[in-house]
Amino acid sequence: MPVTPFHFGPGALIKALMPGGFSWTVFALANVLIDLEPIGLFVFTGDPAHPWLHTLPGALLVATAAVAGRPLCEAWLRFWNRRLSAPQARWLGVVPGITAVQAWAGALLGTLSHLALDALMHPDVRPLWPFVPDNPWRGAVALDVLHWSCIAAGVVALVFGVVKSVRERSDDALASPCPWGWPHILLMSHS
């Protein structure tokens, strides 16, 4: 992918479908860490190559580093929650704890999906090295289809998130006694 955020769309869609299945912050950290390789090589050599970390052993090494960053991710989530007002926290507050299983799932999903997506685009990515020396996936999907699919996955995930938040907020409004009835619920979902 040309930039790391493209990788977030498919991850966001999986997170929307399996909310407790993996840590989004560890997933994001893993995607950023693996792309430090081509970014660093571009800065120092002018060539954004993918020689080491964009292989199966490299991706597993980065996943391990991302799991080691779990305390950093938890600190970030606590920082995030502290910055929210009470009304914002109802919509945007997150559980700051990340289990080991969620961390490993996020790290492996992050690095392995990153590796797979980059293998479709970049000729120097060797996703199955050392078992397969070249890149058998390169060109399997047209680049514009790849990019738009990642964007579409992110948009679908956003729609899922908005619908879920509105439903949860409506459920909260239904649970509390309100003298105004249904109009109050409609006001609550638009405030």
Short mmCIF file of N, CA and C in Angstrom, two decimals:
data_model
loop_
_atom_site.label_atom_id
_atom_site.label_comp_id
_atom_site.label_asym_id
_atom_site.label_seq_id
_atom_site.Cartn_x
_atom_site.Cartn_y
_atom_site.Cartn_z
N MET A 1 0.85 -1.16 0.00
CA MET A 1 0.00 0.00 0.00
C MET A 1 0.90 1.23 0.00
N PRO A 2 0.44 2.31 -0.58
CA PRO A 2 1.31 3.49 -0.65
C PRO A 2 1.49 4.17 0.71
N VAL A 3 0.53 4.05 1.59
CA VAL A 3 0.66 4.64 2.93
C VAL A 3 -0.02 3.71 3.94
N THR A 4 0.50 3.71 5.15
CA THR A 4 0.01 2.81 6.19
C THR A 4 -1.50 2.89 6.43
N PRO A 5 -2.14 4.07 6.46
CA PRO A 5 -3.58 4.10 6.78
C PRO A 5 -4.47 3.27 5.85
N PHE A 6 -4.05 2.98 4.64
CA PHE A 6 -4.85 2.11 3.78
C PHE A 6 -5.10 0.76 4.45
N HIS A 7 -4.14 0.32 5.23
CA HIS A 7 -4.25 -0.98 5.91
C HIS A 7 -5.30 -0.95 7.02
N PHE A 8 -5.67 0.23 7.48
CA PHE A 8 -6.60 0.33 8.60
C PHE A 8 -8.04 0.00 8.19
N GLY A 9 -8.41 0.21 6.93
CA GLY A 9 -9.77 -0.07 6.48
C GLY A 9 -10.19 -1.51 6.69
N PRO A 10 -9.45 -2.47 6.14
CA PRO A 10 -9.82 -3.88 6.38
C PRO A 10 -9.78 -4.25 7.86
N GLY A 11 -8.82 -3.72 8.60
CA GLY A 11 -8.75 -4.00 10.03
C GLY A 11 -9.94 -3.44 10.77
N ALA A 12 -10.37 -2.24 10.38
CA ALA A 12 -11.54 -1.63 11.03
C ALA A 12 -12.80 -2.44 10.75
N LEU A 13 -12.91 -2.98 9.54
CA LEU A 13 -14.08 -3.80 9.22
C LEU A 13 -14.08 -5.08 10.05
N ILE A 14 -12.94 -5.72 10.18
CA ILE A 14 -12.86 -6.93 11.01
C ILE A 14 -13.18 -6.58 12.46
N LYS A 15 -12.69 -5.44 12.94
CA LYS A 15 -12.97 -5.01 14.31
C LYS A 15 -14.47 -4.76 14.50
N ALA A 16 -15.13 -4.18 13.49
CA ALA A 16 -16.57 -3.93 13.58
C ALA A 16 -17.34 -5.25 13.66
N LEU A 17 -16.86 -6.26 12.96
CA LEU A 17 -17.53 -7.56 12.96
C LEU A 17 -17.22 -8.39 14.20
N MET A 18 -16.03 -8.19 14.76
CA MET A 18 -15.58 -8.94 15.95
C MET A 18 -15.03 -7.96 16.97
N PRO A 19 -15.87 -7.17 17.63
CA PRO A 19 -15.39 -6.08 18.48
C PRO A 19 -14.41 -6.48 19.58
N GLY A 20 -14.62 -7.61 20.21
CA GLY A 20 -13.72 -8.00 21.30
C GLY A 20 -12.62 -8.94 20.87
N GLY A 21 -12.56 -9.24 19.58
CA GLY A 21 -11.65 -10.26 19.09
C GLY A 21 -10.18 -9.89 19.10
N PHE A 22 -9.87 -8.62 18.95
CA PHE A 22 -8.47 -8.20 18.93
C PHE A 22 -8.36 -6.75 19.35
N SER A 23 -7.14 -6.35 19.69
CA SER A 23 -6.89 -4.97 20.09
C SER A 23 -6.63 -4.12 18.85
N TRP A 24 -7.47 -3.10 18.67
CA TRP A 24 -7.28 -2.18 17.55
C TRP A 24 -5.98 -1.41 17.69
N THR A 25 -5.65 -0.98 18.90
CA THR A 25 -4.43 -0.17 19.08
C THR A 25 -3.19 -1.00 18.80
N VAL A 26 -3.16 -2.26 19.20
CA VAL A 26 -2.01 -3.11 18.89
C VAL A 26 -1.96 -3.38 17.39
N PHE A 27 -3.12 -3.57 16.77
CA PHE A 27 -3.20 -3.73 15.31
C PHE A 27 -2.58 -2.53 14.61
N ALA A 28 -2.97 -1.32 15.03
CA ALA A 28 -2.45 -0.10 14.42
C ALA A 28 -0.95 0.03 14.66
N LEU A 29 -0.51 -0.26 15.89
CA LEU A 29 0.92 -0.20 16.20
C LEU A 29 1.70 -1.16 15.32
N ALA A 30 1.20 -2.37 15.13
CA ALA A 30 1.89 -3.35 14.29
C ALA A 30 2.02 -2.84 12.85
N ASN A 31 0.97 -2.20 12.34
CA ASN A 31 1.01 -1.67 10.98
C ASN A 31 2.01 -0.53 10.84
N VAL A 32 2.10 0.31 11.85
CA VAL A 32 3.07 1.40 11.82
C VAL A 32 4.49 0.84 11.93
N LEU A 33 4.69 -0.09 12.85
CA LEU A 33 6.04 -0.65 13.05
C LEU A 33 6.56 -1.33 11.79
N ILE A 34 5.73 -2.11 11.11
CA ILE A 34 6.21 -2.83 9.93
C ILE A 34 6.57 -1.86 8.80
N ASP A 35 5.88 -0.72 8.75
CA ASP A 35 6.19 0.26 7.70
C ASP A 35 7.34 1.19 8.06
N LEU A 36 7.92 1.04 9.24
CA LEU A 36 9.14 1.80 9.54
C LEU A 36 10.28 1.35 8.63
N GLU A 37 10.23 0.11 8.17
CA GLU A 37 11.27 -0.40 7.26
C GLU A 37 11.31 0.38 5.94
N PRO A 38 10.23 0.42 5.14
CA PRO A 38 10.32 1.17 3.89
C PRO A 38 10.47 2.68 4.11
N ILE A 39 9.88 3.21 5.19
CA ILE A 39 10.03 4.64 5.46
C ILE A 39 11.49 4.96 5.78
N GLY A 40 12.09 4.17 6.66
CA GLY A 40 13.50 4.38 7.01
C GLY A 40 14.42 4.22 5.81
N LEU A 41 14.18 3.18 5.01
CA LEU A 41 15.02 2.98 3.83
C LEU A 41 14.84 4.12 2.82
N PHE A 42 13.63 4.64 2.70
CA PHE A 42 13.42 5.77 1.80
C PHE A 42 14.18 7.00 2.28
N VAL A 43 14.13 7.27 3.59
CA VAL A 43 14.81 8.44 4.15
C VAL A 43 16.32 8.32 3.95
N PHE A 44 16.87 7.13 4.19
CA PHE A 44 18.33 6.97 4.16
C PHE A 44 18.90 6.58 2.81
N THR A 45 18.10 5.93 1.95
CA THR A 45 18.65 5.48 0.67
C THR A 45 17.89 6.02 -0.54
N GLY A 46 16.68 6.55 -0.31
CA GLY A 46 15.86 7.01 -1.42
C GLY A 46 15.02 5.90 -2.03
N ASP A 47 15.15 4.67 -1.53
CA ASP A 47 14.41 3.53 -2.06
C ASP A 47 13.52 2.95 -0.96
N PRO A 48 12.19 3.04 -1.12
CA PRO A 48 11.29 2.51 -0.09
C PRO A 48 11.14 0.99 -0.20
N ALA A 49 12.22 0.28 -0.05
CA ALA A 49 12.22 -1.17 -0.22
C ALA A 49 11.61 -1.89 0.99
N HIS A 50 11.30 -3.16 0.78
CA HIS A 50 10.66 -4.00 1.81
C HIS A 50 11.46 -5.30 1.99
N PRO A 51 12.76 -5.23 2.28
CA PRO A 51 13.58 -6.45 2.22
C PRO A 51 13.44 -7.43 3.39
N TRP A 52 13.21 -6.97 4.61
CA TRP A 52 13.30 -7.88 5.76
C TRP A 52 11.98 -8.04 6.50
N LEU A 53 11.41 -6.94 6.92
CA LEU A 53 10.20 -7.04 7.75
C LEU A 53 8.97 -7.47 6.97
N HIS A 54 8.99 -7.29 5.67
CA HIS A 54 7.86 -7.69 4.83
C HIS A 54 8.07 -9.11 4.29
N THR A 55 8.49 -9.99 5.20
CA THR A 55 8.59 -11.43 4.98
C THR A 55 7.86 -12.09 6.15
N LEU A 56 7.61 -13.38 6.06
CA LEU A 56 6.92 -14.05 7.15
C LEU A 56 7.69 -13.96 8.47
N PRO A 57 9.01 -14.27 8.50
CA PRO A 57 9.72 -14.11 9.78
C PRO A 57 9.76 -12.66 10.26
N GLY A 58 9.90 -11.72 9.34
CA GLY A 58 9.92 -10.30 9.72
C GLY A 58 8.60 -9.86 10.31
N ALA A 59 7.50 -10.30 9.69
CA ALA A 59 6.17 -9.94 10.20
C ALA A 59 5.95 -10.52 11.59
N LEU A 60 6.43 -11.74 11.83
CA LEU A 60 6.28 -12.35 13.16
C LEU A 60 7.13 -11.62 14.19
N LEU A 61 8.30 -11.16 13.78
CA LEU A 61 9.16 -10.37 14.67
C LEU A 61 8.48 -9.04 15.03
N VAL A 62 7.90 -8.38 14.04
CA VAL A 62 7.19 -7.12 14.28
C VAL A 62 5.97 -7.36 15.17
N ALA A 63 5.27 -8.47 14.96
CA ALA A 63 4.11 -8.79 15.81
C ALA A 63 4.55 -8.93 17.26
N THR A 64 5.69 -9.56 17.48
CA THR A 64 6.21 -9.71 18.84
C THR A 64 6.53 -8.35 19.44
N ALA A 65 7.12 -7.47 18.65
CA ALA A 65 7.42 -6.11 19.13
C ALA A 65 6.13 -5.35 19.45
N ALA A 66 5.10 -5.53 18.62
CA ALA A 66 3.82 -4.85 18.87
C ALA A 66 3.18 -5.35 20.16
N VAL A 67 3.27 -6.65 20.42
CA VAL A 67 2.74 -7.19 21.68
C VAL A 67 3.51 -6.62 22.86
N ALA A 68 4.82 -6.46 22.69
CA ALA A 68 5.62 -5.84 23.76
C ALA A 68 5.19 -4.40 24.00
N GLY A 69 4.60 -3.77 22.98
CA GLY A 69 4.09 -2.41 23.11
C GLY A 69 2.70 -2.32 23.73
N ARG A 70 2.18 -3.44 24.17
CA ARG A 70 0.84 -3.47 24.78
C ARG A 70 0.68 -2.45 25.92
N PRO A 71 1.63 -2.34 26.86
CA PRO A 71 1.48 -1.32 27.92
C PRO A 71 1.38 0.10 27.35
N LEU A 72 2.11 0.38 26.28
CA LEU A 72 2.02 1.69 25.63
C LEU A 72 0.62 1.91 25.06
N CYS A 73 0.07 0.88 24.44
CA CYS A 73 -1.28 0.97 23.88
C CYS A 73 -2.31 1.19 24.98
N GLU A 74 -2.15 0.49 26.11
CA GLU A 74 -3.08 0.68 27.23
C GLU A 74 -2.96 2.09 27.80
N ALA A 75 -1.74 2.61 27.87
CA ALA A 75 -1.54 3.99 28.35
C ALA A 75 -2.20 4.98 27.39
N TRP A 76 -2.09 4.73 26.10
CA TRP A 76 -2.74 5.60 25.12
C TRP A 76 -4.26 5.58 25.30
N LEU A 77 -4.83 4.40 25.54
CA LEU A 77 -6.28 4.30 25.72
C LEU A 77 -6.73 5.03 26.99
N ARG A 78 -5.95 4.94 28.06
CA ARG A 78 -6.27 5.69 29.29
C ARG A 78 -6.20 7.20 29.02
N PHE A 79 -5.16 7.63 28.30
CA PHE A 79 -5.01 9.04 27.92
C PHE A 79 -6.22 9.49 27.10
N TRP A 80 -6.61 8.68 26.15
CA TRP A 80 -7.78 8.97 25.31
C TRP A 80 -9.02 9.18 26.17
N ASN A 81 -9.29 8.25 27.07
CA ASN A 81 -10.48 8.33 27.93
C ASN A 81 -10.47 9.58 28.81
N ARG A 82 -9.30 9.95 29.32
CA ARG A 82 -9.21 11.14 30.18
C ARG A 82 -9.54 12.42 29.43
N ARG A 83 -9.35 12.45 28.15
CA ARG A 83 -9.59 13.65 27.35
C ARG A 83 -11.06 13.82 26.97
N LEU A 84 -11.89 12.82 27.22
CA LEU A 84 -13.29 12.87 26.82
C LEU A 84 -14.16 13.48 27.91
N SER A 85 -15.11 14.30 27.48
CA SER A 85 -16.13 14.78 28.42
C SER A 85 -17.09 13.62 28.69
N ALA A 86 -17.98 13.79 29.67
CA ALA A 86 -18.94 12.72 29.99
C ALA A 86 -19.81 12.34 28.78
N PRO A 87 -20.38 13.31 28.06
CA PRO A 87 -21.17 12.92 26.87
C PRO A 87 -20.31 12.25 25.79
N GLN A 88 -19.09 12.74 25.59
CA GLN A 88 -18.21 12.12 24.61
C GLN A 88 -17.85 10.69 25.02
N ALA A 89 -17.64 10.49 26.31
CA ALA A 89 -17.25 9.17 26.81
C ALA A 89 -18.33 8.13 26.53
N ARG A 90 -19.59 8.54 26.52
CA ARG A 90 -20.67 7.60 26.21
C ARG A 90 -20.53 7.06 24.79
N TRP A 91 -20.04 7.88 23.89
CA TRP A 91 -19.90 7.47 22.49
C TRP A 91 -18.51 6.95 22.17
N LEU A 92 -17.50 7.56 22.78
CA LEU A 92 -16.13 7.30 22.34
C LEU A 92 -15.23 6.65 23.38
N GLY A 93 -15.73 6.46 24.59
CA GLY A 93 -14.92 5.84 25.63
C GLY A 93 -14.61 4.39 25.29
N VAL A 94 -13.44 3.96 25.69
CA VAL A 94 -13.00 2.59 25.40
C VAL A 94 -12.49 1.92 26.67
N VAL A 95 -12.52 0.61 26.68
CA VAL A 95 -11.94 -0.15 27.78
C VAL A 95 -10.43 -0.10 27.60
N PRO A 96 -9.69 0.40 28.59
CA PRO A 96 -8.25 0.56 28.41
C PRO A 96 -7.44 -0.73 28.56
N GLY A 97 -8.02 -1.77 29.10
CA GLY A 97 -7.28 -3.02 29.29
C GLY A 97 -7.24 -3.84 28.01
N ILE A 98 -6.08 -4.42 27.74
CA ILE A 98 -5.89 -5.28 26.57
C ILE A 98 -5.38 -6.62 27.09
N THR A 99 -6.11 -7.69 26.81
CA THR A 99 -5.65 -9.01 27.25
C THR A 99 -4.51 -9.48 26.36
N ALA A 100 -3.78 -10.47 26.82
CA ALA A 100 -2.69 -11.03 26.02
C ALA A 100 -3.22 -11.60 24.71
N VAL A 101 -4.37 -12.26 24.76
CA VAL A 101 -4.96 -12.83 23.54
C VAL A 101 -5.34 -11.72 22.57
N GLN A 102 -5.95 -10.65 23.07
CA GLN A 102 -6.31 -9.53 22.20
C GLN A 102 -5.07 -8.87 21.60
N ALA A 103 -4.00 -8.77 22.39
CA ALA A 103 -2.76 -8.16 21.90
C ALA A 103 -2.15 -9.02 20.79
N TRP A 104 -2.03 -10.33 21.04
CA TRP A 104 -1.46 -11.21 20.01
C TRP A 104 -2.33 -11.24 18.76
N ALA A 105 -3.64 -11.30 18.95
CA ALA A 105 -4.54 -11.32 17.79
C ALA A 105 -4.40 -10.03 16.98
N GLY A 106 -4.34 -8.88 17.65
CA GLY A 106 -4.18 -7.61 16.96
C GLY A 106 -2.85 -7.51 16.25
N ALA A 107 -1.79 -7.96 16.92
CA ALA A 107 -0.45 -7.89 16.33
C ALA A 107 -0.33 -8.80 15.11
N LEU A 108 -0.81 -10.03 15.24
CA LEU A 108 -0.71 -10.97 14.11
C LEU A 108 -1.63 -10.57 12.97
N LEU A 109 -2.84 -10.15 13.28
CA LEU A 109 -3.74 -9.67 12.23
C LEU A 109 -3.14 -8.44 11.55
N GLY A 110 -2.55 -7.56 12.33
CA GLY A 110 -1.94 -6.36 11.76
C GLY A 110 -0.79 -6.66 10.83
N THR A 111 0.16 -7.46 11.28
CA THR A 111 1.35 -7.71 10.45
C THR A 111 1.05 -8.64 9.28
N LEU A 112 0.25 -9.68 9.51
CA LEU A 112 0.00 -10.63 8.43
C LEU A 112 -0.93 -10.06 7.36
N SER A 113 -1.93 -9.26 7.76
CA SER A 113 -2.77 -8.61 6.75
C SER A 113 -1.96 -7.55 6.00
N HIS A 114 -1.09 -6.86 6.71
CA HIS A 114 -0.22 -5.86 6.09
C HIS A 114 0.67 -6.54 5.04
N LEU A 115 1.26 -7.64 5.43
CA LEU A 115 2.12 -8.39 4.53
C LEU A 115 1.34 -8.84 3.29
N ALA A 116 0.14 -9.37 3.49
CA ALA A 116 -0.67 -9.84 2.36
C ALA A 116 -1.06 -8.69 1.43
N LEU A 117 -1.50 -7.57 1.99
CA LEU A 117 -1.90 -6.43 1.15
C LEU A 117 -0.71 -5.86 0.39
N ASP A 118 0.43 -5.71 1.07
CA ASP A 118 1.62 -5.18 0.39
C ASP A 118 2.13 -6.15 -0.67
N ALA A 119 1.96 -7.45 -0.45
CA ALA A 119 2.42 -8.43 -1.44
C ALA A 119 1.64 -8.31 -2.74
N LEU A 120 0.40 -7.87 -2.66
CA LEU A 120 -0.40 -7.68 -3.87
C LEU A 120 0.09 -6.50 -4.70
N MET A 121 0.82 -5.58 -4.05
CA MET A 121 1.19 -4.33 -4.70
C MET A 121 2.68 -4.21 -5.03
N HIS A 122 3.53 -4.58 -4.10
CA HIS A 122 4.96 -4.31 -4.23
C HIS A 122 5.72 -5.54 -4.72
N PRO A 123 6.53 -5.38 -5.76
CA PRO A 123 7.26 -6.54 -6.30
C PRO A 123 8.36 -7.07 -5.37
N ASP A 124 8.87 -6.23 -4.48
CA ASP A 124 9.98 -6.67 -3.62
C ASP A 124 9.52 -7.32 -2.31
N VAL A 125 8.22 -7.36 -2.06
CA VAL A 125 7.71 -8.04 -0.86
C VAL A 125 7.73 -9.54 -1.13
N ARG A 126 8.27 -10.28 -0.17
CA ARG A 126 8.34 -11.75 -0.29
C ARG A 126 7.55 -12.35 0.88
N PRO A 127 6.22 -12.45 0.73
CA PRO A 127 5.37 -12.79 1.88
C PRO A 127 5.61 -14.19 2.45
N LEU A 128 6.05 -15.12 1.64
CA LEU A 128 6.20 -16.49 2.10
C LEU A 128 7.66 -16.92 2.27
N TRP A 129 8.58 -15.95 2.20
CA TRP A 129 9.99 -16.28 2.41
C TRP A 129 10.16 -16.74 3.85
N PRO A 130 10.89 -17.76 4.14
CA PRO A 130 11.89 -18.50 3.37
C PRO A 130 11.35 -19.71 2.61
N PHE A 131 10.04 -19.95 2.65
CA PHE A 131 9.48 -21.13 1.98
C PHE A 131 9.34 -20.93 0.48
N VAL A 132 8.99 -19.72 0.07
CA VAL A 132 8.88 -19.37 -1.34
C VAL A 132 9.71 -18.11 -1.54
N PRO A 133 10.74 -18.15 -2.41
CA PRO A 133 11.68 -17.03 -2.50
C PRO A 133 11.13 -15.77 -3.18
N ASP A 134 10.10 -15.90 -4.02
CA ASP A 134 9.60 -14.72 -4.72
C ASP A 134 8.22 -14.33 -4.20
N ASN A 135 7.52 -13.51 -4.97
CA ASN A 135 6.21 -13.00 -4.55
C ASN A 135 5.14 -13.52 -5.50
N PRO A 136 4.49 -14.62 -5.16
CA PRO A 136 3.48 -15.18 -6.06
C PRO A 136 2.17 -14.38 -6.10
N TRP A 137 1.98 -13.45 -5.18
CA TRP A 137 0.71 -12.72 -5.10
C TRP A 137 0.72 -11.40 -5.87
N ARG A 138 1.89 -10.94 -6.27
CA ARG A 138 2.02 -9.64 -6.94
C ARG A 138 1.14 -9.61 -8.17
N GLY A 139 0.29 -8.57 -8.25
CA GLY A 139 -0.55 -8.37 -9.41
C GLY A 139 -1.82 -9.21 -9.44
N ALA A 140 -2.08 -9.98 -8.40
CA ALA A 140 -3.30 -10.81 -8.36
C ALA A 140 -4.56 -9.96 -8.36
N VAL A 141 -4.43 -8.72 -7.88
CA VAL A 141 -5.55 -7.77 -7.84
C VAL A 141 -5.04 -6.45 -8.41
N ALA A 142 -5.84 -5.82 -9.26
CA ALA A 142 -5.44 -4.52 -9.81
C ALA A 142 -5.29 -3.51 -8.68
N LEU A 143 -4.31 -2.61 -8.82
CA LEU A 143 -4.02 -1.65 -7.76
C LEU A 143 -5.21 -0.77 -7.39
N ASP A 144 -5.95 -0.30 -8.40
CA ASP A 144 -7.10 0.54 -8.07
C ASP A 144 -8.17 -0.25 -7.32
N VAL A 145 -8.35 -1.51 -7.66
CA VAL A 145 -9.30 -2.36 -6.94
C VAL A 145 -8.83 -2.57 -5.51
N LEU A 146 -7.54 -2.79 -5.34
CA LEU A 146 -6.96 -2.98 -4.00
C LEU A 146 -7.18 -1.74 -3.13
N HIS A 147 -6.83 -0.57 -3.68
CA HIS A 147 -6.97 0.67 -2.91
C HIS A 147 -8.43 0.96 -2.58
N TRP A 148 -9.31 0.85 -3.56
CA TRP A 148 -10.72 1.14 -3.31
C TRP A 148 -11.36 0.12 -2.37
N SER A 149 -10.89 -1.11 -2.41
CA SER A 149 -11.41 -2.12 -1.48
C SER A 149 -11.04 -1.78 -0.04
N CYS A 150 -9.81 -1.31 0.16
CA CYS A 150 -9.38 -0.91 1.50
C CYS A 150 -10.19 0.29 1.99
N ILE A 151 -10.43 1.25 1.11
CA ILE A 151 -11.23 2.43 1.47
C ILE A 151 -12.67 2.00 1.77
N ALA A 152 -13.24 1.16 0.91
CA ALA A 152 -14.62 0.70 1.11
C ALA A 152 -14.76 -0.05 2.43
N ALA A 153 -13.78 -0.87 2.77
CA ALA A 153 -13.83 -1.60 4.05
C ALA A 153 -13.87 -0.62 5.21
N GLY A 154 -13.08 0.45 5.13
CA GLY A 154 -13.08 1.47 6.18
C GLY A 154 -14.41 2.20 6.27
N VAL A 155 -15.01 2.51 5.14
CA VAL A 155 -16.31 3.20 5.13
C VAL A 155 -17.39 2.30 5.71
N VAL A 156 -17.40 1.03 5.32
CA VAL A 156 -18.38 0.09 5.87
C VAL A 156 -18.20 -0.04 7.38
N ALA A 157 -16.96 -0.10 7.84
CA ALA A 157 -16.69 -0.17 9.28
C ALA A 157 -17.21 1.07 9.99
N LEU A 158 -17.03 2.23 9.38
CA LEU A 158 -17.52 3.48 9.97
C LEU A 158 -19.05 3.46 10.08
N VAL A 159 -19.72 3.00 9.04
CA VAL A 159 -21.18 2.91 9.07
C VAL A 159 -21.62 1.94 10.18
N PHE A 160 -20.96 0.78 10.28
CA PHE A 160 -21.27 -0.17 11.35
C PHE A 160 -21.13 0.51 12.71
N GLY A 161 -20.05 1.24 12.89
CA GLY A 161 -19.80 1.90 14.18
C GLY A 161 -20.85 2.94 14.52
N VAL A 162 -21.24 3.74 13.54
CA VAL A 162 -22.26 4.77 13.78
C VAL A 162 -23.60 4.12 14.11
N VAL A 163 -23.99 3.11 13.35
CA VAL A 163 -25.25 2.41 13.61
C VAL A 163 -25.23 1.79 15.01
N LYS A 164 -24.14 1.16 15.37
CA LYS A 164 -24.02 0.54 16.70
C LYS A 164 -24.13 1.59 17.80
N SER A 165 -23.45 2.71 17.64
CA SER A 165 -23.50 3.77 18.65
C SER A 165 -24.90 4.34 18.80
N VAL A 166 -25.58 4.56 17.69
CA VAL A 166 -26.94 5.10 17.74
C VAL A 166 -27.87 4.09 18.42
N ARG A 167 -27.72 2.82 18.08
CA ARG A 167 -28.56 1.79 18.72
C ARG A 167 -28.30 1.72 20.22
N GLU A 168 -27.03 1.75 20.62
CA GLU A 168 -26.71 1.69 22.05
C GLU A 168 -27.26 2.90 22.77
N ARG A 169 -27.16 4.05 22.15
CA ARG A 169 -27.66 5.27 22.78
C ARG A 169 -29.18 5.23 22.87
N SER A 170 -29.83 4.70 21.83
CA SER A 170 -31.29 4.56 21.86
C SER A 170 -31.70 3.56 22.93
N ASP A 171 -30.96 2.47 23.08
CA ASP A 171 -31.25 1.49 24.13
C ASP A 171 -31.12 2.12 25.51
N ASP A 172 -30.10 2.98 25.69
CA ASP A 172 -29.93 3.69 26.97
C ASP A 172 -31.14 4.59 27.23
N ALA A 173 -31.62 5.26 26.19
CA ALA A 173 -32.76 6.16 26.35
C ALA A 173 -34.02 5.37 26.69
N LEU A 174 -34.18 4.20 26.08
CA LEU A 174 -35.34 3.37 26.38
C LEU A 174 -35.31 2.84 27.81
N ALA A 175 -34.12 2.56 28.31
CA ALA A 175 -33.97 1.98 29.64
C ALA A 175 -34.29 2.98 30.75
N SER A 176 -34.08 4.27 30.50
CA SER A 176 -34.34 5.25 31.55
C SER A 176 -35.74 5.84 31.38
N PRO A 177 -36.47 6.00 32.48
CA PRO A 177 -37.81 6.57 32.36
C PRO A 177 -37.75 8.01 31.85
N CYS A 178 -38.60 8.31 30.92
CA CYS A 178 -38.59 9.65 30.33
C CYS A 178 -40.02 10.11 30.11
N PRO A 179 -40.38 11.28 30.61
CA PRO A 179 -41.75 11.76 30.45
C PRO A 179 -42.10 12.11 29.01
N TRP A 180 -41.10 12.30 28.15
CA TRP A 180 -41.39 12.72 26.78
C TRP A 180 -41.52 11.55 25.82
N GLY A 181 -41.20 10.34 26.22
CA GLY A 181 -41.35 9.16 25.37
C GLY A 181 -40.46 9.19 24.15
N TRP A 182 -41.01 8.76 23.02
CA TRP A 182 -40.22 8.60 21.80
C TRP A 182 -39.56 9.87 21.28
N PRO A 183 -40.18 11.04 21.34
CA PRO A 183 -39.47 12.23 20.86
C PRO A 183 -38.14 12.43 21.59
N HIS A 184 -38.11 12.09 22.88
CA HIS A 184 -36.87 12.22 23.64
C HIS A 184 -35.77 11.32 23.05
N ILE A 185 -36.15 10.12 22.65
CA ILE A 185 -35.18 9.19 22.06
C ILE A 185 -34.62 9.78 20.76
N LEU A 186 -35.49 10.39 19.96
CA LEU A 186 -35.03 10.99 18.72
C LEU A 186 -34.08 12.15 18.99
N LEU A 187 -34.39 12.96 20.00
CA LEU A 187 -33.50 14.06 20.36
C LEU A 187 -32.16 13.52 20.85
N MET A 188 -32.20 12.45 21.63
CA MET A 188 -30.96 11.88 22.17
C MET A 188 -30.05 11.40 21.05
N SER A 189 -30.63 10.81 19.99
CA SER A 189 -29.76 10.28 18.96
C SER A 189 -29.18 11.34 18.05
N HIS A 190 -29.64 12.57 18.17
CA HIS A 190 -29.10 13.64 17.32
C HIS A 190 -28.34 14.70 18.09
N SER A 191 -28.17 14.52 19.40
CA SER A 191 -27.47 15.56 20.16
C SER A 191 -25.99 15.37 20.13
#
